[in-house]
Amino acid sequence: MILVLAEQINGSFKKKTFEALQYAASIAQHNNDKVAALVLGSAQQDAMQELGAYGAQEVLHVNNAKFDAFSAKAFAKAMQHVATIHNATILIAPHDVCGKAVAPRVAALMQAGMVAGAIAHPTYNNGFEVKKSVFSGKAFTTIAITSPVKVITLVPNTFSVTKGEGLAAIQNVEVTINDADFATQVNSVEKVTGTIPLGEAELVVSGGRGMKGPENWHLIEDLAKVMGAATACSRPVADSHWRPHHEHVGQTGGTIRPNLYIAIGISGAIQHLAGVNSSKTIVVINKDPEAPFFKAADYGIVGDALEVLPKLKVAMEKFKAAN
Amino acid sequence: MKILVCIAQVPDTTSKIAFTDNNTAFATEGLTMIINPYDEWYALVRALELKEAGKATAVHLITVGKSEVEPVIRKALALGGDEAIRIDVDSNDPLVVAQEIAAYAKAQSYDLVLCGKESIDYNNGVVGAMLAALLDTEYVGFATKLDVEGNTASLVREIEGGEEHISSNLPLVVSCQKGMAEQRIPNMRGIMAARTKPLAVVSGTGAQAQSKIVAYEMPATKTGVKMIDADNMDQLVQLLHAEAKVI
Ligand SMILES: Cc1cc2nc3c(=O)[nH]c(=O)nc-3n(C[C@H](O)[C@H](O)[C@H](O)COP(=O)(O)OP(=O)(O)OC[C@H]3O[C@@H](n4cnc5c(N)ncnc54)[C@H](O)[C@@H]3O)c2cc1C
Ligand SMILES: Nc1ncnc2c1ncn2[C@@H]1O[C@H](COP(=O)(O)O)[C@@H](O)[C@H]1O
């Protein structure tokens, strides 16, 4: 069995879970195996059944409200337990906050080799090999997992999903868990509201020091709004408090991998590129034709950001209206 | 409270990446090796702050690597910390690293184990969670703040689209990232003191690798940037739609 950690958020599921299920389904097809989704905590029945449309034959549901609170320890214990009783040999989770805390922990409990942040389907020519990106996107490695149980986390937004047919059968599973397994307690949560979370965004508009000052950021926000994009920035911009620190991307900030990254007035220093160079398509707007970022770009515009941005916004609006 | 800080050695970010042995090995020759920035700037400095505040009694540094990592662990000691341990094992398998650290840490019963959010070479971000499993403690990943009162740690951790304020009992493993502390520059006194601080070399337990790197490759180079006139943003939008297919 291939077991996928299907994190429920208020009872339903996100795209990265569908990606993981479909990835698992393609391995199952190759290995003549089947895919089960592990759901921990309270979830909606129809949302769980719908996981069948993405490749889960069954949902193994630990219907215990304790799991509505996150605990790396308890989640990993539950996953290990379910994997063991069902003889799961491949365990998959998204490479996100939950998956990054739970998957390696399960790997350690099960003596399993793991690939953190896979960007390709496994290949089987010499055993079981999975590719991931290393050195902050400057290179790739292929890693062979040699243990009987294999653990993989998948970089979100890397694998395509198409919704198919079918409903998953739901099976309830009991997991013995005690309060001591929930040693962490969440006291409060602060969500960045009104904007699209950067890590999940498919489109990102980002500004650097070339934007001149925070008073010009409405140009970036306006464009992002038209496009339905998230906003990001370079480190000096956050350091100067022009923008909040959670928007800062790069080696010391967030790492993102959107479909489209538009970099405006950013020079393209290696530490900045480290956080964004896995983006599918990069557009660079810079007044200096020699800016290093152009070397990493797919499309480039030489011009003054403050003049180009309003024009780009108008062009986007026209496109949106027509499509 | 005793704190253990996990220190990895990594190539400087500006390093030019190259491979040898028919792309099966990473070329380390001529590279400047540094302390993994997350370990240095955040995990180590926060541990030192907790000691300076009288909350920690000891800060130990641990690294898994052969003798060539010693200059880097000495550099870490120059920032602070009472002693260092080097486990004499060379492995790219994070589970081996975690098992070796866990074997040492278990015997010492640390209250808090701090590591970085990820090593900037292999970008795994898994050693901390594995360690927590092997030490059977709770784990908090991507922490941006950490404080300790008695037996309870209070933390802020980054989650998708926001942050969570949490508390947890000790012992605990935490992976640290920006926000946790401010980078420090080692001073002359620290550098001198580091020379005589204890650095124990421990042989490994023989943990077996469950994975191995079989090949390295460079990403396909961009085919060249397509320049678009600043007055023709309709063309850019069309290309993003029809050619790049991202909008
Ligand atoms: C260890 C370390 C870690 C770091 N981590 C990060 C990180 O995580 N993220 C990060 O971003 N940086 C990081 N940095 C900093 C990084 O090296 C660069 O200094 C930084 O990315 C530069 O930001 P910038 O491009 O916004 O500013 P600048 O380098 O000042 O570039 C501004 C750019 O805007 C252009 N410009 C100016 N005016 C205009 C205009 N009117 N219209 C259009 N273009 C204009 C200029 O030609 C220039 O290319 C790190 C540095 C170090 C040493
Ligand atoms: N060889 C090592 N020795 C000591 N600590 C390590 C080693 N490798 C990784 N770590 C720690 O684990 C964290 C995450 O590393 P990784 O899982 O390799 O990305 C690093 O930030 C370090 O704190």
XYZ file of C-alpha atoms and ligand atoms in Angstrom:
646
model
C 0.000 0.000 0.000
C 1.035 3.590 -0.647
C -0.080 5.794 2.203
C -0.584 9.528 1.664
C -0.858 11.937 4.579
C -3.983 13.896 3.652
C -4.015 16.871 5.995
C -7.536 18.130 6.636
C -7.944 21.834 7.154
C -11.280 22.559 8.799
C -12.511 19.249 7.482
C -11.536 19.586 3.825
C -8.426 19.222 1.681
C -6.059 21.368 -0.354
C -4.585 21.035 -3.818
C -1.227 19.829 -2.494
C -2.993 16.791 -1.063
C -4.561 16.050 -4.455
C -1.092 16.373 -6.014
C 0.311 13.881 -3.518
C -2.530 11.415 -4.163
C -2.076 11.584 -7.911
C 1.674 11.140 -7.528
C 0.988 8.100 -5.366
C -1.502 6.778 -7.915
C 1.105 6.859 -10.637
C 3.522 4.851 -8.462
C 0.688 2.455 -7.635
C 0.042 1.946 -11.317
C 3.685 1.081 -11.887
C 3.917 -1.220 -8.867
C 0.442 -2.677 -9.158
C -0.275 -1.341 -5.695
C -3.077 0.696 -4.171
C -3.321 4.126 -2.617
C -4.853 5.043 0.723
C -5.261 8.518 2.152
C -4.676 8.917 5.876
C -7.007 11.502 7.403
C -6.458 12.510 11.020
C -9.203 14.318 12.911
C -12.671 15.542 12.025
C -13.325 15.710 8.308
C -16.348 16.020 6.078
C -17.583 12.737 4.653
C -18.020 14.006 1.088
C -14.625 15.728 1.090
C -13.032 12.427 2.092
C -14.932 10.457 -0.535
C -13.889 12.964 -3.160
C -10.243 12.026 -2.577
C -11.132 9.028 -4.760
C -11.260 11.352 -7.760
C -7.542 12.013 -7.277
C -6.396 8.440 -6.902
C -7.193 7.268 -3.370
C -8.939 3.868 -3.372
C -9.628 4.217 0.283
C -9.506 6.717 3.083
C -8.204 5.501 6.413
C -9.903 7.850 8.825
C -8.750 8.338 12.384
C -11.922 10.028 13.533
C -10.595 11.486 16.752
C -11.072 15.200 17.379
C -7.803 15.318 19.306
C -6.103 15.386 15.920
C -7.804 18.655 15.010
C -4.882 20.187 16.869
C -1.502 19.621 15.293
C 1.234 17.737 17.056
C 4.200 16.363 15.130
C 4.585 13.593 17.682
C 0.986 12.430 17.687
C 0.595 12.719 13.906
C 3.748 10.714 13.265
C 2.752 8.077 15.777
C -0.610 7.687 14.076
C 0.936 7.501 10.616
C 3.490 4.934 11.723
C 0.750 2.860 13.348
C -1.483 2.881 10.270
C 1.459 2.246 7.922
C 2.511 -0.743 10.000
C -0.866 -2.439 10.273
C -1.534 -1.950 6.555
C 1.973 -2.897 5.427
C 2.433 0.400 3.625
C 5.823 0.526 1.934
C 5.728 3.995 0.421
C 4.646 7.000 2.486
C 3.977 10.340 0.850
C 3.195 13.828 2.150
C 3.353 17.342 0.733
C 6.592 19.191 1.519
C 4.699 21.755 3.613
C 4.633 22.724 7.279
C 2.704 19.610 8.310
C 4.522 17.184 5.991
C 7.956 18.517 6.901
C 7.290 17.899 10.583
C 5.575 14.528 10.261
C 7.217 12.675 7.341
C 10.837 12.731 8.576
C 9.626 11.752 11.995
C 7.825 8.722 10.605
C 10.920 7.922 8.542
C 13.013 7.883 11.706
C 10.489 5.708 13.544
C 10.386 3.216 10.670
C 14.093 3.255 9.742
C 13.047 4.469 6.326
C 15.163 6.348 3.832
C 13.578 9.560 2.668
C 13.655 12.180 -0.046
C 12.568 15.596 1.190
C 11.141 17.801 -1.525
C 10.803 15.535 -4.562
C 10.310 17.317 -7.877
C 9.912 14.294 -10.140
C 8.227 10.914 -10.235
C 10.405 8.019 -9.099
C 12.416 6.087 -11.646
C 12.947 2.372 -11.299
C 15.945 1.589 -13.510
C 18.321 1.001 -10.606
C 16.040 0.453 -7.663
C 13.900 3.344 -6.469
C 15.265 6.782 -7.308
C 13.785 10.220 -6.760
C 15.040 13.607 -7.885
C 15.122 16.720 -5.731
C 16.537 20.186 -6.006
C 19.615 21.069 -3.907
C 21.896 24.067 -3.287
C 18.799 26.277 -3.305
C 17.868 25.380 -6.846
C 21.375 25.585 -8.276
C 21.492 21.835 -8.901
C 19.510 18.596 -8.706
C 20.366 15.269 -7.137
C 18.896 11.866 -7.677
C 18.617 9.877 -4.474
C 18.178 6.132 -4.251
C 16.107 4.976 -1.284
C 17.364 1.561 -0.260
C 15.221 0.733 2.796
C 12.081 -1.443 2.562
C 9.887 1.483 3.639
C 10.321 4.691 1.640
C 9.226 8.201 2.584
C 8.833 11.069 0.104
C 7.658 14.648 0.521
C 6.587 16.534 -2.611
C 7.230 20.179 -3.396
C 3.758 21.727 -3.794
C 2.778 23.186 -7.186
C 5.173 20.842 -8.982
C 2.899 18.026 -10.064
C -0.220 18.549 -12.106
C -3.609 17.349 -10.967
C -6.616 16.386 -12.994
C -9.772 15.452 -11.237
C -11.001 12.038 -12.291
C -13.966 9.897 -11.314
C -14.644 7.718 -8.359
C -15.314 7.902 -4.663
C -12.974 6.554 -2.038
C -14.254 4.030 0.477
C -13.927 5.305 4.013
C -12.634 3.002 6.701
C -12.401 4.054 10.330
C -9.159 3.311 12.104
C -8.466 3.451 15.810
C -5.189 4.812 17.035
C -4.313 4.769 20.708
C -3.067 8.160 21.617
C -2.674 9.769 24.988
C -2.564 13.355 26.114
C 1.192 13.138 26.610
C 1.522 12.784 22.836
C 0.184 16.310 22.515
C 2.937 18.123 24.378
C 2.544 21.281 22.328
C -0.420 23.507 22.736
C -1.489 26.221 20.307
C -2.392 29.360 22.226
C -3.263 31.586 19.299
C -2.992 31.795 15.534
C -2.342 34.925 13.548
C -3.283 34.653 9.923
C -2.146 37.138 7.374
C -5.598 38.080 6.198
C -6.878 39.583 3.002
C -3.909 38.438 0.960
C -2.950 35.226 -0.751
C -0.421 33.255 1.333
C 2.914 33.547 -0.418
C 3.916 29.900 -0.077
C 0.771 28.702 -1.823
C 0.537 31.378 -4.496
C 0.825 30.404 -8.146
C 1.484 33.985 -9.194
C 3.791 36.330 -7.294
C 4.609 40.005 -7.865
C 7.746 41.053 -6.015
C 9.551 44.359 -5.492
C 13.086 45.361 -4.566
C 14.932 48.511 -3.693
C 14.345 49.767 -7.224
C 10.771 50.531 -6.104
C 12.344 53.502 -4.272
C 10.095 53.486 -1.216
C 6.993 52.066 0.463
C 4.894 54.880 -0.982
C 5.175 53.223 -4.395
C 4.022 49.786 -3.278
C 0.438 50.425 -4.309
C 1.692 49.851 -7.871
C 2.718 46.321 -6.927
C -0.404 45.705 -4.895
C -2.654 46.950 -7.686
C -1.027 44.665 -10.236
C -1.157 41.719 -7.827
C -4.832 42.366 -7.222
C -5.695 42.362 -10.911
C -3.757 39.121 -11.388
C -4.872 37.399 -8.178
C -1.213 37.216 -7.190
C 0.592 37.302 -3.864
C 3.194 39.969 -3.124
C 6.808 39.440 -2.084
C 9.967 41.509 -1.676
C 13.753 41.408 -1.427
C 15.492 41.389 1.926
C 16.641 45.046 2.066
C 13.021 46.050 1.462
C 11.897 44.097 4.528
C 14.926 45.231 6.536
C 13.991 48.850 5.794
C 10.431 48.096 6.972
C 8.941 49.020 3.618
C 7.230 45.645 3.721
C 6.522 43.056 6.440
C 9.198 40.418 6.974
C 7.005 37.485 5.997
C 7.111 38.784 2.407
C 10.891 38.524 2.200
C 12.074 35.748 -0.095
C 15.543 34.350 -0.628
C 18.164 32.396 1.190
C 17.262 33.844 4.570
C 13.584 34.354 3.800
C 10.939 32.183 2.212
C 11.509 29.795 -0.674
C 8.776 29.883 -3.267
C 8.078 28.086 -6.490
C 5.176 29.816 -8.190
C 4.198 29.419 -11.840
C 5.038 33.063 -12.403
C 7.407 35.349 -10.510
C 7.538 38.984 -11.579
C 10.608 40.711 -10.106
C 10.493 44.486 -10.161
C 13.523 46.608 -9.281
C 15.385 43.606 -7.859
C 19.016 43.191 -8.902
C 19.043 39.375 -8.766
C 21.687 38.722 -6.112
C 22.432 35.029 -5.629
C 20.880 35.070 -2.154
C 17.648 36.405 -3.598
C 17.647 33.922 -6.476
C 18.036 31.073 -3.993
C 14.452 31.632 -2.886
C 12.822 32.082 -6.273
C 14.804 30.461 -9.054
C 12.663 27.351 -9.143
C 9.723 29.457 -10.315
C 8.369 28.141 -13.596
C 8.472 31.478 -15.415
C 10.360 34.590 -14.344
C 9.715 38.117 -15.600
C 12.252 40.794 -14.699
C 11.598 44.518 -14.851
C 14.725 46.578 -14.212
C 16.021 49.899 -15.479
C 19.550 48.528 -15.745
C 19.989 46.249 -18.787
C 23.041 44.729 -17.065
C 21.119 43.640 -13.932
C 22.144 40.046 -13.131
C 18.516 38.976 -12.751
C 18.037 39.084 -16.526
C 20.281 36.006 -16.796
C 17.764 34.019 -14.756
C 14.714 35.467 -16.496
C 12.419 34.161 -19.221
C 11.077 37.586 -20.117
C 12.794 40.883 -19.505
C 11.747 44.517 -19.667
C 14.261 47.329 -19.394
C 12.514 50.336 -17.966
C 11.571 52.394 -14.944
C 9.373 50.324 -12.646
C 7.209 53.275 -11.748
C 6.323 53.737 -15.424
C 6.148 50.108 -16.511
C 3.953 48.860 -13.672
C 0.856 50.941 -14.497
C 1.136 49.866 -18.140
C 1.416 46.229 -17.185
C -1.600 46.604 -14.944
C -3.680 48.014 -17.786
C -2.573 45.194 -20.100
C -3.496 42.609 -17.448
C -6.901 44.196 -16.952
C -7.550 44.056 -20.695
C -6.514 40.426 -20.772
C -8.690 39.555 -17.774
C -11.687 41.266 -19.317
C -11.243 39.314 -22.555
C -10.620 35.899 -20.977
C 18.599 23.668 31.450
C 21.090 22.142 29.035
C 20.946 23.051 25.373
C 22.409 21.167 22.429
C 22.861 23.071 19.167
C 23.282 21.084 15.935
C 25.811 22.655 13.616
C 26.190 21.619 9.979
C 29.018 22.672 7.705
C 27.951 23.847 4.250
C 29.547 25.513 1.225
C 29.212 29.291 1.131
C 26.136 30.336 -0.873
C 28.142 32.137 -3.483
C 30.034 28.903 -4.271
C 30.220 27.728 -7.814
C 28.696 24.276 -7.878
C 30.531 21.535 -9.785
C 30.508 17.754 -9.851
C 33.145 15.095 -10.285
C 33.324 11.343 -10.861
C 30.928 11.382 -13.758
C 28.428 13.572 -11.873
C 28.156 11.243 -8.913
C 30.005 13.432 -6.426
C 29.953 17.061 -5.409
C 33.277 18.854 -5.918
C 34.353 20.358 -2.603
C 37.764 21.521 -3.736
C 38.385 25.240 -3.510
C 35.078 25.910 -1.757
C 34.766 28.101 1.310
C 32.950 26.175 3.994
C 30.768 28.027 6.475
C 28.477 27.265 9.404
C 25.007 26.635 8.039
C 23.466 30.144 8.377
C 20.289 28.975 10.163
C 22.366 27.094 12.716
C 24.705 30.020 13.293
C 22.478 33.084 13.164
C 19.412 31.660 14.803
C 19.872 28.378 16.700
C 23.285 29.120 18.194
C 22.727 32.789 18.959
C 19.359 32.093 20.611
C 20.952 29.375 22.737
C 23.648 31.830 23.824
C 21.022 34.450 24.644
C 19.169 31.943 26.823
C 22.395 31.238 28.663
C 23.178 34.935 29.063
C 19.683 35.423 30.473
C 20.483 32.814 33.108
C 17.962 30.335 31.716
C 20.428 27.818 30.317
C 23.263 26.370 32.309
C 25.173 24.850 29.414
C 25.282 25.200 25.640
C 26.909 22.319 23.767
C 27.509 22.237 20.024
C 27.417 19.053 18.010
C 28.396 18.273 14.452
C 28.512 15.086 12.434
C 31.462 15.041 10.062
C 35.067 14.074 9.511
C 38.049 16.120 10.705
C 37.656 18.645 7.869
C 34.626 20.159 9.640
C 36.684 21.121 12.694
C 37.541 24.664 11.571
C 33.827 25.354 11.219
C 32.922 23.986 14.647
C 35.781 26.054 16.143
C 34.272 29.101 14.450
C 30.967 28.262 16.072
C 32.699 27.950 19.452
C 34.165 31.411 18.896
C 30.633 32.791 18.957
C 30.022 31.037 22.262
C 29.102 27.724 23.761
C 30.869 25.713 26.423
C 32.043 22.699 24.500
C 31.683 20.931 21.197
C 31.283 17.356 20.098
C 32.220 16.050 16.690
C 30.865 12.670 15.721
C 33.382 11.207 13.343
C 31.011 10.046 10.619
C 30.657 11.212 7.048
C 27.171 10.786 5.652
C 24.744 12.450 3.307
C 21.873 10.448 4.722
C 19.963 12.682 7.158
C 18.739 9.645 9.096
C 22.329 8.637 9.826
C 23.084 12.188 11.022
C 19.979 12.162 13.234
C 20.704 8.712 14.633
C 24.266 9.628 15.514
C 23.245 12.876 17.217
C 20.397 11.115 19.027
C 22.697 8.391 20.322
C 24.964 11.007 21.862
C 22.179 13.307 23.083
C 20.233 10.543 24.823
C 23.032 9.868 27.247
C 23.357 13.569 28.064
C 19.647 14.331 28.544
C 19.440 17.779 27.027
C 16.332 19.810 27.761
C 16.390 21.621 24.463
C 17.908 20.629 21.128
C 18.115 23.412 18.555
C 18.851 23.005 14.875
C 18.470 25.147 11.782
C 15.406 25.109 9.552
C 17.445 23.390 6.841
C 20.994 22.972 5.644
C 21.548 25.228 2.654
C 23.360 22.547 0.658
C 20.902 19.665 0.493
C 17.858 21.670 1.607
C 16.291 18.765 3.473
C 15.046 20.303 6.700
C 14.502 16.883 8.210
C 17.239 16.213 10.776
C 15.386 18.065 13.576
C 12.141 16.139 13.160
C 14.039 12.852 12.940
C 15.973 13.694 16.089
C 12.754 14.434 17.950
C 11.390 11.046 16.909
C 14.514 9.244 18.096
C 14.568 11.179 21.380
C 10.792 10.700 21.690
C 10.190 14.404 22.316
C 7.890 16.929 20.720
C 9.179 18.917 17.739
C 8.465 22.468 16.664
C 9.601 23.304 13.138
C 10.240 26.741 11.604
C 10.240 28.573 14.901
C 10.736 32.331 14.685
C 10.677 32.909 18.454
C 11.624 30.847 21.456
C 11.647 31.524 25.152
C 11.747 29.275 28.177
C 10.226 29.653 31.647
C 10.883 26.748 33.975
C 9.855 23.586 32.193
C 7.813 25.281 29.490
C 8.935 26.728 26.180
C 6.885 29.363 24.429
C 7.360 29.611 20.700
C 6.098 31.217 17.560
C 6.203 29.037 14.494
C 5.518 29.917 10.919
C 2.610 28.170 9.255
C 1.111 28.638 5.805
C -0.188 32.178 5.640
C 0.482 33.145 9.241
C 1.981 32.156 12.537
C 1.103 30.155 15.585
C 1.916 30.968 19.186
C 2.469 27.746 21.024
C 3.741 26.402 24.287
C 5.373 23.080 24.873
C 6.876 21.138 27.705
C 10.569 20.360 27.687
C 12.407 18.358 26.469
C 11.889 19.655 22.974
C 13.562 19.825 19.566
C 13.174 23.105 17.676
C 14.195 24.094 14.146
C 15.068 27.763 14.000
C 14.781 30.404 11.328
C 14.790 34.158 10.834
C 13.237 36.191 13.607
C 14.737 34.022 16.343
C 17.845 36.141 16.927
C 20.243 38.601 15.332
C 23.454 37.490 13.680
C 26.590 38.015 15.800
C 30.150 38.574 14.674
C 32.769 36.640 16.660
C 35.198 38.928 18.513
C 38.880 38.413 19.254
C 38.216 37.247 22.797
C 35.789 34.638 21.554
C 38.204 33.420 18.911
C 40.995 33.076 21.468
C 38.720 31.333 23.957
C 37.496 28.908 21.302
C 41.005 27.542 20.833
C 41.031 26.025 24.280
C 37.396 24.998 24.589
C 36.888 21.226 24.719
C 36.132 19.582 21.387
C 35.427 15.912 21.927
C 35.666 13.536 19.005
C 33.272 10.628 19.321
C 33.187 7.670 16.986
C 29.847 6.845 15.430
C 27.494 4.036 16.348
C 27.580 2.617 12.846
C 24.097 3.778 11.836
C 23.285 2.458 8.358
C 22.361 4.750 5.490
C 18.894 4.146 4.043
C 19.414 6.407 1.067
C 22.250 7.460 -1.142
C 22.903 10.153 -3.692
C 23.417 8.517 -7.065
C 23.682 11.480 -9.406
C 24.017 15.240 -9.565
C 22.956 17.442 -12.429
C 22.715 21.098 -13.295
C 19.346 22.560 -14.212
C 18.812 23.190 -17.893
C 20.107 26.681 -18.507
C 17.470 29.217 -19.422
C 17.285 29.390 -23.181
C 17.917 33.094 -22.970
C 15.734 35.906 -21.862
C 13.206 37.282 -24.311
C 13.330 41.075 -24.139
C 10.082 42.968 -24.493
C 9.655 46.661 -25.124
C 8.505 48.582 -22.069
C 5.740 50.141 -24.165
C 4.403 46.798 -25.252
C 2.971 45.208 -22.126
C 0.159 43.618 -24.175
C 2.821 41.496 -25.823
C 4.166 40.383 -22.432
C 0.702 39.417 -21.262
C 0.084 37.500 -24.501
C 3.364 35.609 -24.129
C 2.615 34.747 -20.521
C -0.717 33.392 -21.655
C 0.028 31.677 -24.955
C 3.700 30.731 -24.675
C 4.498 30.334 -20.967
C 0.893 29.302 -20.190
C 1.080 30.701 -16.666
C -1.908 33.064 -16.785
C 24.224 35.945 3.792
C 23.286 36.798 3.009
C 21.942 36.419 2.926
C 21.053 37.182 2.166
N 19.744 36.764 2.041
C 18.927 37.452 1.208
C 17.565 37.013 0.981
O 17.106 36.030 1.567
N 16.794 37.705 0.115
C 17.260 38.815 -0.560
O 16.498 39.384 -1.351
N 18.494 39.259 -0.340
C 19.345 38.621 0.521
N 20.601 39.093 0.715
C 20.961 40.395 0.118
C 21.343 40.289 -1.339
O 22.728 39.981 -1.431
C 21.087 41.616 -2.057
O 21.785 42.642 -1.382
C 19.614 41.993 -2.139
O 18.860 40.915 -2.676
C 19.450 43.199 -3.012
O 18.117 43.640 -2.973
P 17.515 44.488 -4.173
O 17.742 43.760 -5.449
O 16.133 44.835 -3.801
O 18.373 45.839 -4.106
P 19.579 46.359 -4.993
O 20.680 45.398 -5.054
O 19.850 47.729 -4.511
O 18.993 46.427 -6.449
C 18.002 47.311 -6.875
C 17.757 47.067 -8.343
O 16.712 47.904 -8.800
C 17.060 48.479 -10.033
N 16.368 49.768 -10.110
C 16.690 50.922 -9.472
N 15.776 51.865 -9.763
C 14.871 51.294 -10.581
C 13.707 51.782 -11.240
N 13.269 53.038 -11.079
N 13.023 50.918 -12.022
C 13.460 49.633 -12.186
N 14.546 49.148 -11.611
C 15.246 49.950 -10.807
C 18.558 48.590 -10.034
O 19.065 48.566 -11.357
C 18.960 47.328 -9.246
O 19.147 46.223 -10.105
C 21.500 38.356 1.501
C 22.847 38.725 1.611
C 23.735 37.981 2.359
C 25.175 38.396 2.432
N 26.123 16.886 9.727
C 25.397 17.553 10.639
N 25.879 17.757 11.887
C 25.162 18.408 12.822
N 23.955 18.937 12.583
C 23.420 18.774 11.362
C 24.106 18.081 10.326
N 23.319 18.084 9.228
C 22.201 18.755 9.564
N 22.251 19.185 10.851
C 21.244 19.995 11.581
O 19.964 19.748 11.051
C 19.411 20.925 10.470
C 18.600 20.552 9.258
O 19.448 19.937 8.318
P 18.929 19.128 7.045
O 17.861 18.221 7.516
O 20.156 18.420 6.568
O 18.447 20.166 6.088
C 20.607 21.818 10.198
O 20.211 23.180 10.177
C 21.508 21.482 11.379
O 21.112 22.179 12.533
